[in-house]
Amino acid sequence: MADARRAPLKDQTDITGARVLIVEARFYDDIQDALLEGALAEIKAAGASHDVITVPGALEIPAAIAIAIDAAETNGKPYDAAIALGCVVRGDTIHFEIVSQESSRGLMDLAVSRKFPLGNGILTVNTEAQAWARARASELNKGGDAARAALAMLRIKRRLAKA
């Protein structure tokens, strides 16, 4: 497995008090706990608050984010960023490819069309062992990476809004 390489992010635009939405697919509970742990540590370090919504699987994540964004805006408490967390393990059928590709496409479409900071932490792996190596905060910490990505995009959005 390749070593994790994280370039330090230099943009320190203040995002204290930001509201972050986490939508998680609880198909693999233990792996999901590890992903969530990494994401929550990053959100806390940034001084942001969060809400968590749980959905059955990775395919439901993009729709749940879109629904939550609209509801939060309607209620006058908009989200500033979102994080998608889940795990898809390859099986014996093409279902893996469909779920992996369509959940990623849905997230990208959502982020671009709405110009919304979003971090994709949906693991797509061949084995549960690979998922564990990516999920644990002590190893590759992909939940933390997804949170860092969403928060980095939020910093860019806020910095450019002031320019």
mmCIF file of N, CA, C and O in Angstrom, residues 1-105:
data_model
loop_
_atom_site.group_PDB
_atom_site.id
_atom_site.type_symbol
_atom_site.label_atom_id
_atom_site.label_comp_id
_atom_site.label_asym_id
_atom_site.label_seq_id
_atom_site.Cartn_x
_atom_site.Cartn_y
_atom_site.Cartn_z
ATOM 1 N N MET A 1 0.848 -1.182 0.000
ATOM 2 C CA MET A 1 0.000 0.000 0.000
ATOM 3 C C MET A 1 0.889 1.239 0.000
ATOM 4 O O MET A 1 1.913 1.297 0.656
ATOM 5 N N ALA A 2 0.479 2.217 -0.740
ATOM 6 C CA ALA A 2 1.223 3.474 -0.820
ATOM 7 C C ALA A 2 1.136 4.233 0.492
ATOM 8 O O ALA A 2 0.146 4.147 1.205
ATOM 9 N N ASP A 3 2.210 4.933 0.805
ATOM 10 C CA ASP A 3 2.211 5.774 2.003
ATOM 11 C C ASP A 3 1.305 6.974 1.791
ATOM 12 O O ASP A 3 1.215 7.507 0.685
ATOM 13 N N ALA A 4 0.681 7.397 2.868
ATOM 14 C CA ALA A 4 -0.145 8.610 2.797
ATOM 15 C C ALA A 4 0.775 9.812 2.664
ATOM 16 O O ALA A 4 1.767 9.923 3.378
ATOM 17 N N ARG A 5 0.437 10.692 1.747
ATOM 18 C CA ARG A 5 1.224 11.913 1.563
ATOM 19 C C ARG A 5 0.285 13.083 1.645
ATOM 20 O O ARG A 5 -0.560 13.268 0.781
ATOM 21 N N ARG A 6 0.422 13.855 2.683
ATOM 22 C CA ARG A 6 -0.435 15.018 2.877
ATOM 23 C C ARG A 6 0.420 16.268 2.894
ATOM 24 O O ARG A 6 1.211 16.467 3.806
ATOM 25 N N ALA A 7 0.239 17.078 1.900
ATOM 26 C CA ALA A 7 0.923 18.363 1.894
ATOM 27 C C ALA A 7 0.222 19.257 2.905
ATOM 28 O O ALA A 7 -1.002 19.267 2.984
ATOM 29 N N PRO A 8 0.972 19.978 3.702
ATOM 30 C CA PRO A 8 0.325 20.883 4.648
ATOM 31 C C PRO A 8 -0.435 21.977 3.901
ATOM 32 O O PRO A 8 0.051 22.511 2.907
ATOM 33 N N LEU A 9 -1.628 22.247 4.363
ATOM 34 C CA LEU A 9 -2.440 23.290 3.742
ATOM 35 C C LEU A 9 -2.076 24.628 4.378
ATOM 36 O O LEU A 9 -2.092 24.767 5.593
ATOM 37 N N LYS A 10 -1.753 25.587 3.543
ATOM 38 C CA LYS A 10 -1.265 26.877 4.046
ATOM 39 C C LYS A 10 -2.380 27.882 4.265
ATOM 40 O O LYS A 10 -2.195 28.846 4.988
ATOM 41 N N ASP A 11 -3.521 27.690 3.639
ATOM 42 C CA ASP A 11 -4.636 28.619 3.775
ATOM 43 C C ASP A 11 -5.219 28.490 5.178
ATOM 44 O O ASP A 11 -5.746 27.448 5.545
ATOM 45 N N GLN A 12 -5.114 29.524 5.951
ATOM 46 C CA GLN A 12 -5.624 29.520 7.322
ATOM 47 C C GLN A 12 -6.814 30.458 7.490
ATOM 48 O O GLN A 12 -7.061 30.974 8.576
ATOM 49 N N THR A 13 -7.566 30.676 6.407
ATOM 50 C CA THR A 13 -8.769 31.500 6.480
ATOM 51 C C THR A 13 -9.643 30.988 7.618
ATOM 52 O O THR A 13 -9.859 29.779 7.750
ATOM 53 N N ASP A 14 -10.120 31.901 8.427
ATOM 54 C CA ASP A 14 -10.909 31.523 9.608
ATOM 55 C C ASP A 14 -12.244 30.913 9.204
ATOM 56 O O ASP A 14 -13.008 31.507 8.453
ATOM 57 N N ILE A 15 -12.502 29.715 9.708
ATOM 58 C CA ILE A 15 -13.799 29.062 9.480
ATOM 59 C C ILE A 15 -14.449 28.681 10.818
ATOM 60 O O ILE A 15 -15.348 27.852 10.858
ATOM 61 N N THR A 16 -13.990 29.317 11.877
ATOM 62 C CA THR A 16 -14.571 29.075 13.197
ATOM 63 C C THR A 16 -16.078 29.304 13.134
ATOM 64 O O THR A 16 -16.540 30.289 12.563
ATOM 65 N N GLY A 17 -16.821 28.399 13.707
ATOM 66 C CA GLY A 17 -18.275 28.518 13.739
ATOM 67 C C GLY A 17 -18.976 27.984 12.507
ATOM 68 O O GLY A 17 -20.205 28.027 12.426
ATOM 69 N N ALA A 18 -18.224 27.472 11.540
ATOM 70 C CA ALA A 18 -18.847 26.905 10.338
ATOM 71 C C ALA A 18 -19.720 25.711 10.719
ATOM 72 O O ALA A 18 -19.447 25.004 11.686
ATOM 73 N N ARG A 19 -20.784 25.521 9.951
ATOM 74 C CA ARG A 19 -21.684 24.374 10.145
ATOM 75 C C ARG A 19 -21.364 23.334 9.079
ATOM 76 O O ARG A 19 -21.457 23.610 7.887
ATOM 77 N N VAL A 20 -20.995 22.147 9.531
ATOM 78 C CA VAL A 20 -20.600 21.077 8.628
ATOM 79 C C VAL A 20 -21.588 19.921 8.748
ATOM 80 O O VAL A 20 -21.931 19.495 9.859
ATOM 81 N N LEU A 21 -22.019 19.425 7.624
ATOM 82 C CA LEU A 21 -22.900 18.268 7.564
ATOM 83 C C LEU A 21 -22.072 17.033 7.245
ATOM 84 O O LEU A 21 -21.263 17.057 6.313
ATOM 85 N N ILE A 22 -22.274 15.985 8.010
ATOM 86 C CA ILE A 22 -21.681 14.683 7.701
ATOM 87 C C ILE A 22 -22.826 13.750 7.345
ATOM 88 O O ILE A 22 -23.769 13.602 8.123
ATOM 89 N N VAL A 23 -22.740 13.146 6.162
ATOM 90 C CA VAL A 23 -23.696 12.105 5.803
ATOM 91 C C VAL A 23 -22.911 10.811 5.699
ATOM 92 O O VAL A 23 -21.947 10.719 4.933
ATOM 93 N N GLU A 24 -23.309 9.852 6.493
ATOM 94 C CA GLU A 24 -22.584 8.589 6.566
ATOM 95 C C GLU A 24 -23.487 7.428 6.187
ATOM 96 O O GLU A 24 -24.660 7.390 6.548
ATOM 97 N N ALA A 25 -22.903 6.478 5.468
ATOM 98 C CA ALA A 25 -23.586 5.226 5.142
ATOM 99 C C ALA A 25 -23.130 4.186 6.154
ATOM 100 O O ALA A 25 -21.945 3.895 6.256
ATOM 101 N N ARG A 26 -24.042 3.654 6.906
ATOM 102 C CA ARG A 26 -23.723 2.724 7.987
ATOM 103 C C ARG A 26 -23.817 1.270 7.548
ATOM 104 O O ARG A 26 -24.354 0.438 8.249
ATOM 105 N N PHE A 27 -23.268 0.954 6.386
ATOM 106 C CA PHE A 27 -23.297 -0.427 5.918
ATOM 107 C C PHE A 27 -22.294 -1.285 6.686
ATOM 108 O O PHE A 27 -22.566 -2.424 7.008
ATOM 109 N N TYR A 28 -21.132 -0.729 6.974
ATOM 110 C CA TYR A 28 -20.094 -1.393 7.779
ATOM 111 C C TYR A 28 -19.890 -0.553 9.036
ATOM 112 O O TYR A 28 -19.089 0.390 9.042
ATOM 113 N N ASP A 29 -20.616 -0.868 10.096
ATOM 114 C CA ASP A 29 -20.636 -0.035 11.306
ATOM 115 C C ASP A 29 -19.258 0.255 11.882
ATOM 116 O O ASP A 29 -18.942 1.412 12.174
ATOM 117 N N ASP A 30 -18.428 -0.764 12.078
ATOM 118 C CA ASP A 30 -17.131 -0.550 12.722
ATOM 119 C C ASP A 30 -16.208 0.313 11.867
ATOM 120 O O ASP A 30 -15.522 1.202 12.376
ATOM 121 N N ILE A 31 -16.206 0.061 10.579
ATOM 122 C CA ILE A 31 -15.379 0.873 9.682
ATOM 123 C C ILE A 31 -15.901 2.305 9.686
ATOM 124 O O ILE A 31 -15.131 3.270 9.713
ATOM 125 N N GLN A 32 -17.216 2.445 9.692
ATOM 126 C CA GLN A 32 -17.823 3.775 9.709
ATOM 127 C C GLN A 32 -17.457 4.536 10.977
ATOM 128 O O GLN A 32 -17.202 5.733 10.935
ATOM 129 N N ASP A 33 -17.418 3.845 12.110
ATOM 130 C CA ASP A 33 -17.000 4.493 13.361
ATOM 131 C C ASP A 33 -15.606 5.087 13.221
ATOM 132 O O ASP A 33 -15.343 6.201 13.680
ATOM 133 N N ALA A 34 -14.704 4.347 12.584
ATOM 134 C CA ALA A 34 -13.329 4.827 12.411
ATOM 135 C C ALA A 34 -13.286 6.029 11.470
ATOM 136 O O ALA A 34 -12.570 7.007 11.739
ATOM 137 N N LEU A 35 -14.034 5.977 10.374
ATOM 138 C CA LEU A 35 -14.074 7.127 9.460
ATOM 139 C C LEU A 35 -14.622 8.368 10.159
ATOM 140 O O LEU A 35 -14.087 9.469 10.019
ATOM 141 N N LEU A 36 -15.696 8.174 10.903
ATOM 142 C CA LEU A 36 -16.327 9.289 11.607
ATOM 143 C C LEU A 36 -15.387 9.892 12.644
ATOM 144 O O LEU A 36 -15.304 11.115 12.785
ATOM 145 N N GLU A 37 -14.646 9.056 13.346
ATOM 146 C CA GLU A 37 -13.689 9.546 14.344
ATOM 147 C C GLU A 37 -12.677 10.500 13.712
ATOM 148 O O GLU A 37 -12.397 11.576 14.240
ATOM 149 N N GLY A 38 -12.138 10.117 12.565
ATOM 150 C CA GLY A 38 -11.165 10.979 11.885
ATOM 151 C C GLY A 38 -11.770 12.290 11.434
ATOM 152 O O GLY A 38 -11.164 13.352 11.580
ATOM 153 N N ALA A 39 -12.979 12.235 10.888
ATOM 154 C CA ALA A 39 -13.644 13.456 10.418
ATOM 155 C C ALA A 39 -13.965 14.392 11.574
ATOM 156 O O ALA A 39 -13.743 15.602 11.484
ATOM 157 N N LEU A 40 -14.481 13.845 12.654
ATOM 158 C CA LEU A 40 -14.861 14.682 13.800
ATOM 159 C C LEU A 40 -13.657 15.378 14.419
ATOM 160 O O LEU A 40 -13.766 16.530 14.849
ATOM 161 N N ALA A 41 -12.518 14.725 14.447
ATOM 162 C CA ALA A 41 -11.307 15.353 14.993
ATOM 163 C C ALA A 41 -10.922 16.585 14.179
ATOM 164 O O ALA A 41 -10.540 17.621 14.735
ATOM 165 N N GLU A 42 -11.029 16.503 12.864
ATOM 166 C CA GLU A 42 -10.691 17.644 11.999
ATOM 167 C C GLU A 42 -11.689 18.787 12.160
ATOM 168 O O GLU A 42 -11.304 19.955 12.189
ATOM 169 N N ILE A 43 -12.962 18.445 12.256
ATOM 170 C CA ILE A 43 -13.998 19.475 12.433
ATOM 171 C C ILE A 43 -13.790 20.205 13.753
ATOM 172 O O ILE A 43 -13.853 21.433 13.816
ATOM 173 N N LYS A 44 -13.525 19.448 14.788
ATOM 174 C CA LYS A 44 -13.293 20.050 16.105
ATOM 175 C C LYS A 44 -12.066 20.956 16.076
ATOM 176 O O LYS A 44 -12.108 22.080 16.593
ATOM 177 N N ALA A 45 -10.989 20.490 15.455
ATOM 178 C CA ALA A 45 -9.758 21.282 15.381
ATOM 179 C C ALA A 45 -9.979 22.595 14.629
ATOM 180 O O ALA A 45 -9.318 23.594 14.916
ATOM 181 N N ALA A 46 -10.921 22.599 13.689
ATOM 182 C CA ALA A 46 -11.207 23.807 12.911
ATOM 183 C C ALA A 46 -12.160 24.755 13.630
ATOM 184 O O ALA A 46 -12.412 25.863 13.158
ATOM 185 N N GLY A 47 -12.714 24.327 14.761
ATOM 186 C CA GLY A 47 -13.653 25.172 15.492
ATOM 187 C C GLY A 47 -15.029 25.215 14.861
ATOM 188 O O GLY A 47 -15.789 26.161 15.058
ATOM 189 N N ALA A 48 -15.360 24.191 14.116
ATOM 190 C CA ALA A 48 -16.661 24.120 13.448
ATOM 191 C C ALA A 48 -17.613 23.223 14.232
ATOM 192 O O ALA A 48 -17.197 22.452 15.085
ATOM 193 N N SER A 49 -18.895 23.336 13.918
ATOM 194 C CA SER A 49 -19.902 22.443 14.498
ATOM 195 C C SER A 49 -20.355 21.474 13.418
ATOM 196 O O SER A 49 -20.068 21.671 12.228
ATOM 197 N N HIS A 50 -21.069 20.436 13.832
ATOM 198 C CA HIS A 50 -21.471 19.438 12.846
ATOM 199 C C HIS A 50 -22.807 18.794 13.194
ATOM 200 O O HIS A 50 -23.225 18.786 14.352
ATOM 201 N N ASP A 51 -23.449 18.286 12.171
ATOM 202 C CA ASP A 51 -24.610 17.412 12.291
ATOM 203 C C ASP A 51 -24.275 16.149 11.528
ATOM 204 O O ASP A 51 -23.539 16.186 10.528
ATOM 205 N N VAL A 52 -24.832 15.028 11.989
ATOM 206 C CA VAL A 52 -24.615 13.749 11.317
ATOM 207 C C VAL A 52 -25.961 13.172 10.897
ATOM 208 O O VAL A 52 -26.891 13.110 11.702
ATOM 209 N N ILE A 53 -26.041 12.782 9.640
ATOM 210 C CA ILE A 53 -27.211 12.087 9.106
ATOM 211 C C ILE A 53 -26.731 10.723 8.637
ATOM 212 O O ILE A 53 -25.694 10.615 7.974
ATOM 213 N N THR A 54 -27.480 9.699 8.962
ATOM 214 C CA THR A 54 -27.124 8.340 8.574
ATOM 215 C C THR A 54 -28.081 7.835 7.503
ATOM 216 O O THR A 54 -29.291 8.012 7.616
ATOM 217 N N VAL A 55 -27.514 7.232 6.472
ATOM 218 C CA VAL A 55 -28.290 6.647 5.382
ATOM 219 C C VAL A 55 -27.896 5.173 5.227
ATOM 220 O O VAL A 55 -26.860 4.750 5.725
ATOM 221 N N PRO A 56 -28.728 4.397 4.518
ATOM 222 C CA PRO A 56 -28.452 2.960 4.410
ATOM 223 C C PRO A 56 -27.165 2.611 3.662
ATOM 224 O O PRO A 56 -26.457 1.680 4.046
ATOM 225 N N GLY A 57 -26.865 3.303 2.574
ATOM 226 C CA GLY A 57 -25.695 2.949 1.779
ATOM 227 C C GLY A 57 -25.136 4.137 1.034
ATOM 228 O O GLY A 57 -25.690 5.243 1.055
ATOM 229 N N ALA A 58 -24.025 3.914 0.331
ATOM 230 C CA ALA A 58 -23.308 4.991 -0.353
ATOM 231 C C ALA A 58 -24.133 5.656 -1.450
ATOM 232 O O ALA A 58 -23.989 6.854 -1.692
ATOM 233 N N LEU A 59 -24.996 4.915 -2.115
ATOM 234 C CA LEU A 59 -25.801 5.518 -3.179
ATOM 235 C C LEU A 59 -26.754 6.586 -2.661
ATOM 236 O O LEU A 59 -27.125 7.491 -3.406
ATOM 237 N N GLU A 60 -27.144 6.496 -1.412
ATOM 238 C CA GLU A 60 -28.082 7.458 -0.843
ATOM 239 C C GLU A 60 -27.412 8.739 -0.346
ATOM 240 O O GLU A 60 -28.091 9.724 -0.043
ATOM 241 N N ILE A 61 -26.100 8.749 -0.251
ATOM 242 C CA ILE A 61 -25.391 9.898 0.320
ATOM 243 C C ILE A 61 -25.609 11.193 -0.469
ATOM 244 O O ILE A 61 -25.962 12.215 0.121
ATOM 245 N N PRO A 62 -25.405 11.216 -1.792
ATOM 246 C CA PRO A 62 -25.592 12.501 -2.503
ATOM 247 C C PRO A 62 -26.993 13.081 -2.347
ATOM 248 O O PRO A 62 -27.140 14.294 -2.112
ATOM 249 N N ALA A 63 -28.015 12.241 -2.450
ATOM 250 C CA ALA A 63 -29.392 12.749 -2.305
ATOM 251 C C ALA A 63 -29.622 13.283 -0.902
ATOM 252 O O ALA A 63 -30.259 14.332 -0.726
ATOM 253 N N ALA A 64 -29.118 12.594 0.101
ATOM 254 C CA ALA A 64 -29.302 13.052 1.478
ATOM 255 C C ALA A 64 -28.620 14.401 1.703
ATOM 256 O O ALA A 64 -29.163 15.271 2.389
ATOM 257 N N ILE A 65 -27.437 14.585 1.124
ATOM 258 C CA ILE A 65 -26.753 15.876 1.253
ATOM 259 C C ILE A 65 -27.582 16.971 0.594
ATOM 260 O O ILE A 65 -27.790 18.046 1.174
ATOM 261 N N ALA A 66 -28.082 16.717 -0.611
ATOM 262 C CA ALA A 66 -28.897 17.720 -1.308
ATOM 263 C C ALA A 66 -30.152 18.068 -0.522
ATOM 264 O O ALA A 66 -30.503 19.245 -0.377
ATOM 265 N N ILE A 67 -30.822 17.061 0.007
ATOM 266 C CA ILE A 67 -32.031 17.283 0.813
ATOM 267 C C ILE A 67 -31.704 18.118 2.047
ATOM 268 O O ILE A 67 -32.411 19.075 2.384
ATOM 269 N N ALA A 68 -30.610 17.767 2.726
ATOM 270 C CA ALA A 68 -30.226 18.476 3.953
ATOM 271 C C ALA A 68 -29.807 19.916 3.671
ATOM 272 O O ALA A 68 -30.127 20.822 4.444
ATOM 273 N N ILE A 69 -29.086 20.141 2.569
ATOM 274 C CA ILE A 69 -28.685 21.505 2.210
ATOM 275 C C ILE A 69 -29.924 22.368 2.011
ATOM 276 O O ILE A 69 -30.014 23.489 2.525
ATOM 277 N N ASP A 70 -30.885 21.859 1.254
ATOM 278 C CA ASP A 70 -32.117 22.619 0.994
ATOM 279 C C ASP A 70 -32.889 22.883 2.281
ATOM 280 O O ASP A 70 -33.353 24.001 2.511
ATOM 281 N N ALA A 71 -33.036 21.865 3.126
ATOM 282 C CA ALA A 71 -33.790 22.031 4.374
ATOM 283 C C ALA A 71 -33.108 23.036 5.293
ATOM 284 O O ALA A 71 -33.769 23.877 5.911
ATOM 285 N N ALA A 72 -31.790 22.962 5.390
ATOM 286 C CA ALA A 72 -31.055 23.884 6.260
ATOM 287 C C ALA A 72 -31.184 25.324 5.768
ATOM 288 O O ALA A 72 -31.329 26.248 6.576
ATOM 289 N N GLU A 73 -31.124 25.519 4.458
ATOM 290 C CA GLU A 73 -31.301 26.869 3.902
ATOM 291 C C GLU A 73 -32.705 27.381 4.172
ATOM 292 O O GLU A 73 -32.889 28.538 4.562
ATOM 293 N N THR A 74 -33.702 26.537 3.988
ATOM 294 C CA THR A 74 -35.096 26.913 4.235
ATOM 295 C C THR A 74 -35.305 27.309 5.688
ATOM 296 O O THR A 74 -36.045 28.242 5.991
ATOM 297 N N ASN A 75 -34.624 26.610 6.595
ATOM 298 C CA ASN A 75 -34.759 26.875 8.033
ATOM 299 C C ASN A 75 -33.846 27.992 8.523
ATOM 300 O O ASN A 75 -33.810 28.270 9.727
ATOM 301 N N GLY A 76 -33.128 28.628 7.624
ATOM 302 C CA GLY A 76 -32.270 29.741 8.007
ATOM 303 C C GLY A 76 -30.993 29.343 8.726
ATOM 304 O O GLY A 76 -30.343 30.181 9.349
ATOM 305 N N LYS A 77 -30.609 28.078 8.636
ATOM 306 C CA LYS A 77 -29.374 27.601 9.261
ATOM 307 C C LYS A 77 -28.565 26.816 8.235
ATOM 308 O O LYS A 77 -28.397 25.597 8.354
ATOM 309 N N PRO A 78 -28.066 27.496 7.207
ATOM 310 C CA PRO A 78 -27.405 26.777 6.112
ATOM 311 C C PRO A 78 -26.105 26.095 6.545
ATOM 312 O O PRO A 78 -25.415 26.561 7.452
ATOM 313 N N TYR A 79 -25.816 25.012 5.868
ATOM 314 C CA TYR A 79 -24.536 24.333 6.063
ATOM 315 C C TYR A 79 -23.484 25.040 5.223
ATOM 316 O O TYR A 79 -23.766 25.557 4.146
ATOM 317 N N ASP A 80 -22.258 25.039 5.723
ATOM 318 C CA ASP A 80 -21.143 25.640 5.012
ATOM 319 C C ASP A 80 -20.354 24.617 4.207
ATOM 320 O O ASP A 80 -19.659 24.984 3.251
ATOM 321 N N ALA A 81 -20.428 23.364 4.595
ATOM 322 C CA ALA A 81 -19.682 22.297 3.925
ATOM 323 C C ALA A 81 -20.321 20.960 4.286
ATOM 324 O O ALA A 81 -21.097 20.874 5.242
ATOM 325 N N ALA A 82 -19.958 19.939 3.523
ATOM 326 C CA ALA A 82 -20.460 18.592 3.810
ATOM 327 C C ALA A 82 -19.350 17.573 3.612
ATOM 328 O O ALA A 82 -18.410 17.795 2.841
ATOM 329 N N ILE A 83 -19.501 16.462 4.313
ATOM 330 C CA ILE A 83 -18.547 15.356 4.228
ATOM 331 C C ILE A 83 -19.350 14.083 4.007
ATOM 332 O O ILE A 83 -20.299 13.805 4.746
ATOM 333 N N ALA A 84 -18.964 13.323 3.004
ATOM 334 C CA ALA A 84 -19.590 12.034 2.711
ATOM 335 C C ALA A 84 -18.678 10.932 3.231
ATOM 336 O O ALA A 84 -17.491 10.895 2.895
ATOM 337 N N LEU A 85 -19.225 10.046 4.057
ATOM 338 C CA LEU A 85 -18.442 8.943 4.607
ATOM 339 C C LEU A 85 -19.151 7.626 4.354
ATOM 340 O O LEU A 85 -20.351 7.493 4.618
ATOM 341 N N GLY A 86 -18.412 6.652 3.874
ATOM 342 C CA GLY A 86 -18.981 5.332 3.646
ATOM 343 C C GLY A 86 -17.907 4.374 3.181
ATOM 344 O O GLY A 86 -16.734 4.727 3.064
ATOM 345 N N CYS A 87 -18.331 3.158 2.901
ATOM 346 C CA CYS A 87 -17.394 2.129 2.475
ATOM 347 C C CYS A 87 -18.098 1.176 1.519
ATOM 348 O O CYS A 87 -19.181 0.679 1.817
ATOM 349 N N VAL A 88 -17.450 0.944 0.385
ATOM 350 C CA VAL A 88 -17.944 -0.013 -0.599
ATOM 351 C C VAL A 88 -16.837 -1.031 -0.818
ATOM 352 O O VAL A 88 -15.727 -0.671 -1.229
ATOM 353 N N VAL A 89 -17.119 -2.300 -0.509
ATOM 354 C CA VAL A 89 -16.144 -3.381 -0.666
ATOM 355 C C VAL A 89 -16.528 -4.203 -1.890
ATOM 356 O O VAL A 89 -17.688 -4.598 -2.042
ATOM 357 N N ARG A 90 -15.552 -4.473 -2.748
ATOM 358 C CA ARG A 90 -15.791 -5.228 -3.978
ATOM 359 C C ARG A 90 -16.372 -6.606 -3.636
ATOM 360 O O ARG A 90 -15.926 -7.271 -2.725
ATOM 361 N N GLY A 91 -17.358 -6.992 -4.407
ATOM 362 C CA GLY A 91 -17.958 -8.315 -4.267
ATOM 363 C C GLY A 91 -17.813 -9.095 -5.560
ATOM 364 O O GLY A 91 -16.927 -8.820 -6.366
ATOM 365 N N ASP A 92 -18.718 -10.039 -5.772
ATOM 366 C CA ASP A 92 -18.639 -10.907 -6.942
ATOM 367 C C ASP A 92 -19.403 -10.380 -8.147
ATOM 368 O O ASP A 92 -19.382 -11.000 -9.211
ATOM 369 N N THR A 93 -20.075 -9.253 -8.019
ATOM 370 C CA THR A 93 -20.878 -8.727 -9.117
ATOM 371 C C THR A 93 -20.425 -7.317 -9.475
ATOM 372 O O THR A 93 -19.552 -6.741 -8.814
ATOM 373 N N ILE A 94 -21.051 -6.729 -10.483
ATOM 374 C CA ILE A 94 -20.686 -5.372 -10.893
ATOM 375 C C ILE A 94 -21.305 -4.309 -9.988
ATOM 376 O O ILE A 94 -21.089 -3.122 -10.214
ATOM 377 N N HIS A 95 -22.031 -4.713 -8.970
ATOM 378 C CA HIS A 95 -22.657 -3.753 -8.059
ATOM 379 C C HIS A 95 -21.617 -2.788 -7.481
ATOM 380 O O HIS A 95 -21.881 -1.600 -7.326
ATOM 381 N N PHE A 96 -20.428 -3.275 -7.178
ATOM 382 C CA PHE A 96 -19.345 -2.448 -6.646
ATOM 383 C C PHE A 96 -19.057 -1.262 -7.572
ATOM 384 O O PHE A 96 -18.955 -0.126 -7.123
ATOM 385 N N GLU A 97 -18.910 -1.540 -8.873
ATOM 386 C CA GLU A 97 -18.604 -0.484 -9.826
ATOM 387 C C GLU A 97 -19.738 0.538 -9.902
ATOM 388 O O GLU A 97 -19.492 1.743 -9.950
ATOM 389 N N ILE A 98 -20.965 0.059 -9.916
ATOM 390 C CA ILE A 98 -22.112 0.961 -9.996
ATOM 391 C C ILE A 98 -22.161 1.867 -8.776
ATOM 392 O O ILE A 98 -22.265 3.091 -8.898
ATOM 393 N N VAL A 99 -22.070 1.289 -7.581
ATOM 394 C CA VAL A 99 -22.154 2.082 -6.350
ATOM 395 C C VAL A 99 -20.982 3.054 -6.256
ATOM 396 O O VAL A 99 -21.167 4.231 -5.940
ATOM 397 N N SER A 100 -19.792 2.589 -6.537
ATOM 398 C CA SER A 100 -18.601 3.445 -6.445
ATOM 399 C C SER A 100 -18.689 4.619 -7.415
ATOM 400 O O SER A 100 -18.479 5.770 -7.024
ATOM 401 N N GLN A 101 -18.985 4.315 -8.663
ATOM 402 C CA GLN A 101 -19.007 5.369 -9.675
ATOM 403 C C GLN A 101 -20.168 6.332 -9.490
ATOM 404 O O GLN A 101 -19.994 7.547 -9.589
ATOM 405 N N GLU A 102 -21.339 5.812 -9.218
ATOM 406 C CA GLU A 102 -22.513 6.684 -9.129
ATOM 407 C C GLU A 102 -22.513 7.536 -7.863
ATOM 408 O O GLU A 102 -22.961 8.682 -7.892
ATOM 409 N N SER A 103 -22.022 7.013 -6.755
ATOM 410 C CA SER A 103 -21.956 7.851 -5.551
ATOM 411 C C SER A 103 -20.939 8.969 -5.752
ATOM 412 O O SER A 103 -21.203 10.128 -5.407
ATOM 413 N N SER A 104 -19.803 8.662 -6.360
ATOM 414 C CA SER A 104 -18.799 9.692 -6.629
ATOM 415 C C SER A 104 -19.313 10.718 -7.630
ATOM 416 O O SER A 104 -19.110 11.923 -7.465
ATOM 417 N N ARG A 105 -19.966 10.251 -8.689
ATOM 418 C CA ARG A 105 -20.518 11.170 -9.683
ATOM 419 C C ARG A 105 -21.563 12.078 -9.045
ATOM 420 O O ARG A 105 -21.583 13.285 -9.277
#
